[in-house]
């Protein structure tokens, strides 16, 4: 049973080859777009690597970059096949390579679908990674003189100002950590001593936040110290007052940013998948139509093009059998061939036996 058979005249084959050539170059540009998309996403993730606990989410841009480069190569090959399809002397050289091409094109489509699925499936991993990474970033905010953490304060401050956020979940996260380094504390001060003694872990905790949490859009000057003390500020009530700080936590801000970025790639990736499938199907029709015309020894005559020569089940079984045959062909049977040294050894071993078996000569 031939699957999706179509009739092709010489003129129709030429039009198919011309249209497929244009479609192939469109797919090449789509491959470049996918690669650039992966590079951009990878760059954005690396910029926030200090506030991420792991790099599992990097699998998405890595696949995009790999598929983009592979798509450029495979669709360039498709354009060359289209050029040679009208030349009876040059087209047969593509016969074996096209089998590999169809497998590679199908794999690219599967990988692009996997990218779309992973973009949604890894949201939970991204959230957990940011939760742990931001918690550590806030905890190490004060360690400006510790090697490896010197720029942690700058990273957190720039992050809070750029994404208009404060803390991990909210601004109260800063109340639970000592974010002022001991080198800037006056340990002769009674207030400093009392605060350190009142804490079980001996930390200097404040109901304050860094300056980067202040919202410049607020009409009131920034209040970043003594936030829970109503008497410390005029006309101020901590519970009822809408503080002039960013209310959103940085974890939620980053999750929204990255998920919007990955979700926006979904329609683009799906469009590339449709184009890639169109190239694959069109090239299969062109290949079978040209092969049919050459089989009739009339390159300008009518021919038939199809997707599968047999049914889907029979085709899969045939492909499986061909792969197994190729694997068997590549294996060397150790019992089939013997080395010359082994053969010489056997002959040398047989010589004493033959001499012993022969009767001694009588003098």
Tab-separated table of C-alpha atoms in Angstrom:
chain	number	residue	atom	x	y	z
A	1	UNK	CA	0.000	0.000	0.000
A	2	UNK	CA	1.532	3.307	-1.134
A	3	UNK	CA	0.824	6.124	1.319
A	4	UNK	CA	-0.384	9.511	-0.084
A	5	UNK	CA	0.488	8.942	-3.724
A	6	UNK	CA	0.459	11.893	-6.160
A	7	UNK	CA	0.978	12.275	-9.919
A	8	UNK	CA	3.842	14.491	-11.082
A	9	UNK	CA	4.529	15.835	-14.552
A	10	UNK	CA	7.902	17.311	-15.525
A	11	UNK	CA	6.538	20.839	-15.070
A	12	UNK	CA	5.096	19.984	-11.680
A	13	UNK	CA	8.403	18.514	-10.504
A	14	UNK	CA	10.208	21.686	-11.577
A	15	UNK	CA	7.731	23.852	-9.669
A	16	UNK	CA	8.062	21.625	-6.621
A	17	UNK	CA	11.853	21.874	-6.752
A	18	UNK	CA	11.734	25.676	-7.101
A	19	UNK	CA	9.251	26.103	-4.274
A	20	UNK	CA	11.180	23.710	-2.058
A	21	UNK	CA	14.411	25.613	-2.741
A	22	UNK	CA	12.817	28.826	-1.462
A	23	UNK	CA	11.287	26.975	1.498
A	24	UNK	CA	14.666	25.452	2.352
A	25	UNK	CA	16.326	28.859	2.535
A	26	UNK	CA	13.435	30.103	4.675
A	27	UNK	CA	14.113	27.148	6.972
A	28	UNK	CA	17.816	28.102	7.036
A	29	UNK	CA	16.852	31.565	8.272
A	30	UNK	CA	14.527	29.980	10.823
A	31	UNK	CA	17.443	27.859	12.005
A	32	UNK	CA	19.506	31.016	12.462
A	33	UNK	CA	16.607	32.549	14.402
A	34	UNK	CA	16.405	29.500	16.683
A	35	UNK	CA	20.169	29.655	17.293
A	36	UNK	CA	20.067	33.372	18.145
A	37	UNK	CA	17.085	32.748	20.411
A	38	UNK	CA	19.048	30.089	22.270
A	39	UNK	CA	22.077	32.393	22.599
A	40	UNK	CA	19.917	35.206	23.988
A	41	UNK	CA	18.184	32.941	26.506
A	42	UNK	CA	21.518	31.427	27.527
A	43	UNK	CA	22.985	34.898	28.052
A	44	UNK	CA	20.052	35.987	30.203
A	45	UNK	CA	20.355	32.885	32.365
A	46	UNK	CA	24.107	33.355	32.786
A	47	UNK	CA	23.573	36.958	33.867
A	48	UNK	CA	21.574	35.689	36.865
A	49	UNK	CA	23.697	32.618	37.540
A	50	UNK	CA	24.733	33.993	40.954
A	51	UNK	CA	21.138	33.860	42.197
A	52	UNK	CA	20.431	30.371	40.821
A	53	UNK	CA	21.210	27.217	42.751
A	54	UNK	CA	21.571	24.949	39.697
A	55	UNK	CA	21.752	25.109	35.910
A	56	UNK	CA	19.063	22.570	34.936
A	57	UNK	CA	17.081	25.208	33.073
A	58	UNK	CA	20.082	25.717	30.752
A	59	UNK	CA	19.041	22.573	28.861
A	60	UNK	CA	16.428	24.657	26.990
A	61	UNK	CA	18.853	27.195	25.401
A	62	UNK	CA	21.438	24.447	24.851
A	63	UNK	CA	18.958	22.435	22.761
A	64	UNK	CA	17.870	25.568	20.911
A	65	UNK	CA	21.438	26.420	19.910
A	66	UNK	CA	22.203	22.830	18.868
A	67	UNK	CA	18.995	22.491	16.847
A	68	UNK	CA	19.508	25.905	15.258
A	69	UNK	CA	22.947	25.010	13.932
A	70	UNK	CA	21.784	21.561	12.783
A	71	UNK	CA	18.758	23.111	11.047
A	72	UNK	CA	20.982	25.505	9.105
A	73	UNK	CA	23.095	22.595	7.850
A	74	UNK	CA	20.265	20.205	6.982
A	75	UNK	CA	18.184	22.782	5.136
A	76	UNK	CA	21.221	23.977	3.195
A	77	UNK	CA	21.642	20.370	2.052
A	78	UNK	CA	17.951	20.340	1.056
A	79	UNK	CA	18.495	23.401	-1.134
A	80	UNK	CA	21.394	21.652	-2.892
A	81	UNK	CA	19.244	18.580	-3.495
A	82	UNK	CA	16.608	20.797	-5.114
A	83	UNK	CA	19.212	22.216	-7.507
A	84	UNK	CA	20.454	18.745	-8.498
A	85	UNK	CA	16.999	17.179	-8.801
A	86	UNK	CA	16.667	18.379	-12.395
A	87	UNK	CA	20.008	16.869	-13.428
A	88	UNK	CA	19.826	13.129	-14.073
A	89	UNK	CA	23.589	12.769	-13.672
A	90	UNK	CA	23.908	14.559	-10.321
A	91	UNK	CA	20.764	13.554	-8.425
A	92	UNK	CA	21.637	9.839	-7.830
A	93	UNK	CA	24.584	10.799	-5.622
A	94	UNK	CA	22.126	12.070	-3.004
A	95	UNK	CA	20.245	8.784	-2.733
A	96	UNK	CA	22.117	7.393	0.290
A	97	UNK	CA	22.603	10.767	1.965
A	98	UNK	CA	18.889	11.528	1.790
A	99	UNK	CA	18.120	8.573	4.061
A	100	UNK	CA	20.345	10.152	6.704
A	101	UNK	CA	18.831	13.568	5.977
A	102	UNK	CA	15.260	12.388	6.607
A	103	UNK	CA	16.296	10.865	9.926
A	104	UNK	CA	18.104	14.057	10.978
A	105	UNK	CA	15.170	16.276	9.954
A	106	UNK	CA	12.712	14.119	11.906
A	107	UNK	CA	15.014	14.248	14.946
A	108	UNK	CA	15.197	18.049	14.736
A	109	UNK	CA	11.408	18.282	14.783
A	110	UNK	CA	11.271	16.024	17.853
A	111	UNK	CA	13.896	18.133	19.636
A	112	UNK	CA	11.989	21.336	18.918
A	113	UNK	CA	8.833	19.782	20.369
A	114	UNK	CA	10.901	18.751	23.411
A	115	UNK	CA	12.028	22.382	23.847
A	116	UNK	CA	8.413	23.571	23.987
A	117	UNK	CA	7.520	20.860	26.519
A	118	UNK	CA	10.590	21.517	28.677
A	119	UNK	CA	9.889	25.243	28.757
A	120	UNK	CA	6.737	24.491	30.745
A	121	UNK	CA	7.899	21.362	32.568
A	122	UNK	CA	10.976	23.018	34.125
A	123	UNK	CA	9.067	25.893	35.698
A	124	UNK	CA	9.048	24.146	39.092
A	125	UNK	CA	12.807	23.479	38.896
A	126	UNK	CA	13.445	27.107	37.973
A	127	UNK	CA	11.389	28.331	40.907
A	128	UNK	CA	13.225	26.081	43.378
A	129	UNK	CA	16.605	27.086	41.936
A	130	UNK	CA	15.788	30.787	42.334
A	131	UNK	CA	14.406	30.250	45.831
A	132	UNK	CA	17.647	28.704	47.094
A	133	UNK	CA	19.906	30.991	45.048
A	134	UNK	CA	18.233	34.212	46.202
A	135	UNK	CA	18.188	33.043	49.804
A	136	UNK	CA	21.943	32.483	49.653
A	137	UNK	CA	22.459	35.753	47.825
A	138	UNK	CA	20.673	37.704	50.558
A	139	UNK	CA	22.584	35.813	53.252
A	140	UNK	CA	25.947	36.628	51.612
A	141	UNK	CA	24.995	40.245	50.833
A	142	UNK	CA	27.318	41.566	53.558
A	143	UNK	CA	30.363	39.508	52.526
A	144	UNK	CA	31.951	42.159	50.335
A	145	UNK	CA	35.427	41.266	51.620
A	146	UNK	CA	35.080	37.486	51.231
A	147	UNK	CA	36.710	36.002	48.097
A	148	UNK	CA	34.082	34.659	45.713
A	149	UNK	CA	31.329	36.840	47.205
A	150	UNK	CA	32.808	40.288	46.639
A	151	UNK	CA	30.214	41.260	44.029
A	152	UNK	CA	27.194	39.624	45.688
A	153	UNK	CA	25.992	42.945	47.132
A	154	UNK	CA	26.235	44.683	43.765
A	155	UNK	CA	24.416	41.781	42.078
A	156	UNK	CA	21.511	41.852	44.534
A	157	UNK	CA	21.216	45.657	44.472
A	158	UNK	CA	21.189	45.793	40.679
A	159	UNK	CA	18.719	42.909	40.548
A	160	UNK	CA	16.275	44.621	42.929
A	161	UNK	CA	16.470	47.921	41.068
A	162	UNK	CA	16.187	46.387	37.585
A	163	UNK	CA	13.258	44.085	38.377
A	164	UNK	CA	11.659	46.461	40.917
A	165	UNK	CA	11.560	43.808	43.611
A	166	UNK	CA	12.723	43.342	47.194
A	167	UNK	CA	13.904	40.227	49.032
A	168	UNK	CA	13.189	36.631	48.098
A	169	UNK	CA	9.452	36.496	48.792
A	170	UNK	CA	9.062	40.113	50.011
A	171	UNK	CA	10.934	42.869	51.885
A	172	UNK	CA	10.535	41.076	55.253
A	173	UNK	CA	13.201	38.558	54.193
A	174	UNK	CA	15.809	41.216	55.004
A	175	UNK	CA	14.615	41.249	58.633
A	176	UNK	CA	15.807	37.646	59.080
A	177	UNK	CA	19.447	38.065	57.984
A	178	UNK	CA	22.331	40.247	59.020
A	179	UNK	CA	22.963	42.205	55.845
A	180	UNK	CA	25.354	44.765	57.400
A	181	UNK	CA	28.950	43.570	57.659
A	182	UNK	CA	30.640	43.513	61.084
A	183	UNK	CA	33.368	45.790	59.741
A	184	UNK	CA	30.801	48.625	59.617
A	185	UNK	CA	29.405	48.048	63.125
A	186	UNK	CA	30.547	50.008	66.178
A	187	UNK	CA	30.815	47.324	68.828
A	188	UNK	CA	31.330	49.974	71.501
A	189	UNK	CA	27.780	51.192	70.909
A	190	UNK	CA	25.171	50.023	73.435
A	191	UNK	CA	22.519	49.616	70.748
A	192	UNK	CA	24.770	47.309	68.693
A	193	UNK	CA	25.663	45.237	71.762
A	194	UNK	CA	22.023	44.918	72.824
A	195	UNK	CA	20.897	43.810	69.387
A	196	UNK	CA	23.620	41.164	69.100
A	197	UNK	CA	22.938	39.856	72.631
A	198	UNK	CA	19.202	39.684	72.003
A	199	UNK	CA	19.742	37.300	69.099
A	200	UNK	CA	20.353	33.598	69.761
A	201	UNK	CA	22.857	33.313	66.879
A	202	UNK	CA	24.636	36.554	67.795
A	203	UNK	CA	23.595	38.304	64.585
A	204	UNK	CA	22.895	41.995	64.127
A	205	UNK	CA	19.307	41.947	62.861
A	206	UNK	CA	17.403	45.051	61.821
A	207	UNK	CA	13.888	45.865	60.687
A	208	UNK	CA	15.512	47.595	57.731
A	209	UNK	CA	16.145	46.939	54.051
A	210	UNK	CA	18.890	47.989	51.578
A	211	UNK	CA	18.436	51.183	49.588
A	212	UNK	CA	17.782	49.167	46.410
A	213	UNK	CA	14.370	48.172	47.796
A	214	UNK	CA	13.122	51.765	47.710
A	215	UNK	CA	10.500	52.551	45.100
A	216	UNK	CA	11.357	55.871	43.390
A	217	UNK	CA	7.752	56.229	42.263
A	218	UNK	CA	6.626	56.689	45.876
A	219	UNK	CA	5.773	60.331	46.774
A	220	UNK	CA	7.253	59.922	50.264
A	221	UNK	CA	11.016	59.894	50.836
A	222	UNK	CA	12.344	56.409	51.243
A	223	UNK	CA	11.871	54.804	54.632
A	224	UNK	CA	14.267	51.906	54.877
A	225	UNK	CA	15.081	51.793	58.595
A	226	UNK	CA	12.887	51.015	61.624
A	227	UNK	CA	10.080	49.898	59.376
A	228	UNK	CA	8.134	48.172	62.166
A	229	UNK	CA	8.405	51.104	64.601
A	230	UNK	CA	5.458	53.469	64.176
A	231	UNK	CA	6.970	56.039	66.521
A	232	UNK	CA	10.178	56.306	64.513
A	233	UNK	CA	8.466	58.166	61.664
A	234	UNK	CA	5.923	60.954	61.549
A	235	UNK	CA	2.429	60.103	60.346
A	236	UNK	CA	3.367	56.487	59.825
A	237	UNK	CA	1.619	53.191	60.612
A	238	UNK	CA	3.396	49.970	59.725
A	239	UNK	CA	0.305	47.762	59.387
A	240	UNK	CA	-1.839	50.170	57.401
A	241	UNK	CA	0.790	52.181	55.552
A	242	UNK	CA	1.509	51.328	51.951
A	243	UNK	CA	5.272	51.294	52.257
A	244	UNK	CA	7.414	53.051	49.678
A	245	UNK	CA	9.240	49.778	49.011
A	246	UNK	CA	8.852	47.289	46.211
A	247	UNK	CA	6.165	44.868	47.337
A	248	UNK	CA	6.992	42.027	44.942
A	249	UNK	CA	9.663	39.467	45.806
A	250	UNK	CA	12.558	38.962	43.406
A	251	UNK	CA	11.885	35.246	43.046
A	252	UNK	CA	8.442	35.875	41.581
A	253	UNK	CA	9.789	38.722	39.447
A	254	UNK	CA	12.496	36.511	37.928
A	255	UNK	CA	10.115	33.587	37.403
A	256	UNK	CA	7.669	35.865	35.570
A	257	UNK	CA	10.502	37.279	33.462
A	258	UNK	CA	12.006	33.941	32.427
A	259	UNK	CA	8.685	32.196	31.886
A	260	UNK	CA	7.437	35.085	29.730
A	261	UNK	CA	10.683	34.854	27.780
A	262	UNK	CA	10.399	31.090	27.242
A	263	UNK	CA	6.657	31.187	26.596
A	264	UNK	CA	7.175	33.841	23.943
A	265	UNK	CA	9.539	31.470	22.143
A	266	UNK	CA	6.806	28.830	21.937
A	267	UNK	CA	4.904	30.259	18.916
A	268	UNK	CA	8.191	30.919	17.101
A	269	UNK	CA	9.443	27.382	17.708
A	270	UNK	CA	6.115	25.870	16.622
A	271	UNK	CA	6.261	27.901	13.404
A	272	UNK	CA	9.752	26.588	12.733
A	273	UNK	CA	8.492	23.028	13.340
A	274	UNK	CA	5.763	23.500	10.711
A	275	UNK	CA	8.270	24.862	8.195
A	276	UNK	CA	10.685	21.996	8.888
A	277	UNK	CA	7.925	19.413	8.438
A	278	UNK	CA	6.916	21.100	5.163
A	279	UNK	CA	10.498	20.834	3.903
A	280	UNK	CA	10.698	17.190	4.954
A	281	UNK	CA	7.418	16.189	3.255
A	282	UNK	CA	8.102	18.197	0.087
A	283	UNK	CA	11.597	16.767	-0.291
A	284	UNK	CA	10.259	13.247	0.115
A	285	UNK	CA	7.745	13.845	-2.693
A	286	UNK	CA	10.461	15.347	-4.878
A	287	UNK	CA	12.827	12.440	-4.228
A	288	UNK	CA	10.281	9.719	-5.033
A	289	UNK	CA	8.951	11.582	-8.074
A	290	UNK	CA	12.417	12.043	-9.564
A	291	UNK	CA	13.401	8.444	-8.739
A	292	UNK	CA	10.211	7.218	-10.447
A	293	UNK	CA	10.963	9.176	-13.601
A	294	UNK	CA	14.532	7.854	-13.711
A	295	UNK	CA	13.338	4.318	-13.136
A	296	UNK	CA	11.202	4.645	-16.274
A	297	UNK	CA	14.334	5.885	-18.099
A	298	UNK	CA	12.427	9.011	-19.063
A	299	UNK	CA	13.490	11.975	-16.903
A	300	UNK	CA	10.970	14.237	-18.619
A	301	UNK	CA	8.030	11.837	-18.362
A	302	UNK	CA	5.256	11.545	-15.808
A	303	UNK	CA	5.919	9.842	-12.474
A	304	UNK	CA	4.399	9.186	-9.093
A	305	UNK	CA	5.508	10.675	-5.787
A	306	UNK	CA	4.622	9.351	-2.347
A	307	UNK	CA	5.588	9.575	1.300
A	308	UNK	CA	5.825	5.877	2.079
A	309	UNK	CA	6.130	3.103	-0.465
A	310	UNK	CA	4.462	0.691	1.950
A	311	UNK	CA	2.228	1.011	4.979
A	312	UNK	CA	3.515	2.629	8.139
A	313	UNK	CA	3.921	-0.673	9.991
A	314	UNK	CA	5.705	-2.374	7.100
A	315	UNK	CA	7.993	0.645	6.637
A	316	UNK	CA	9.000	0.659	10.305
A	317	UNK	CA	9.754	-3.065	10.185
A	318	UNK	CA	11.842	-2.588	7.036
A	319	UNK	CA	13.803	0.275	8.592
A	320	UNK	CA	14.408	-1.831	11.686
A	321	UNK	CA	15.649	-4.731	9.588
A	322	UNK	CA	17.973	-2.463	7.589
A	323	UNK	CA	19.450	-0.998	10.770
A	324	UNK	CA	20.052	-4.467	12.197
A	325	UNK	CA	21.710	-5.562	8.959
A	326	UNK	CA	23.981	-2.528	9.055
A	327	UNK	CA	24.934	-3.303	12.655
A	328	UNK	CA	25.680	-6.924	11.795
A	329	UNK	CA	27.720	-5.848	8.797
A	330	UNK	CA	29.844	-3.613	10.995
A	331	UNK	CA	30.650	-6.404	13.435
A	332	UNK	CA	33.648	-8.718	12.934
A	333	UNK	CA	33.160	-12.388	13.710
A	334	UNK	CA	36.254	-13.561	15.609
A	335	UNK	CA	35.639	-17.187	14.654
A	336	UNK	CA	35.355	-16.388	10.955
A	337	UNK	CA	38.919	-15.265	10.488
A	338	UNK	CA	42.118	-16.567	12.032
A	339	UNK	CA	45.317	-14.607	12.301
A	340	UNK	CA	48.386	-15.897	10.434
A	341	UNK	CA	50.237	-16.199	13.739
A	342	UNK	CA	47.558	-18.498	15.134
A	343	UNK	CA	47.582	-20.609	11.980
A	344	UNK	CA	51.394	-20.828	12.067
A	345	UNK	CA	51.242	-21.813	15.722
A	346	UNK	CA	48.826	-24.626	14.981
A	347	UNK	CA	51.081	-25.938	12.211
A	348	UNK	CA	54.085	-25.784	14.498
A	349	UNK	CA	52.142	-27.641	17.161
A	350	UNK	CA	51.154	-30.349	14.693
A	351	UNK	CA	54.757	-30.963	13.494
A	352	UNK	CA	56.043	-32.784	16.646
A	353	UNK	CA	52.927	-34.927	16.613
A	354	UNK	CA	53.503	-35.958	13.057
A	355	UNK	CA	57.171	-36.726	13.787
A	356	UNK	CA	56.229	-38.851	16.778
A	357	UNK	CA	53.659	-40.728	14.772
A	358	UNK	CA	56.135	-41.596	11.972
A	359	UNK	CA	58.203	-44.836	12.608
A	360	UNK	CA	61.971	-44.446	13.012
A	361	UNK	CA	64.089	-45.422	10.032
A	362	UNK	CA	66.047	-48.675	10.274
A	363	UNK	CA	69.729	-48.531	9.565
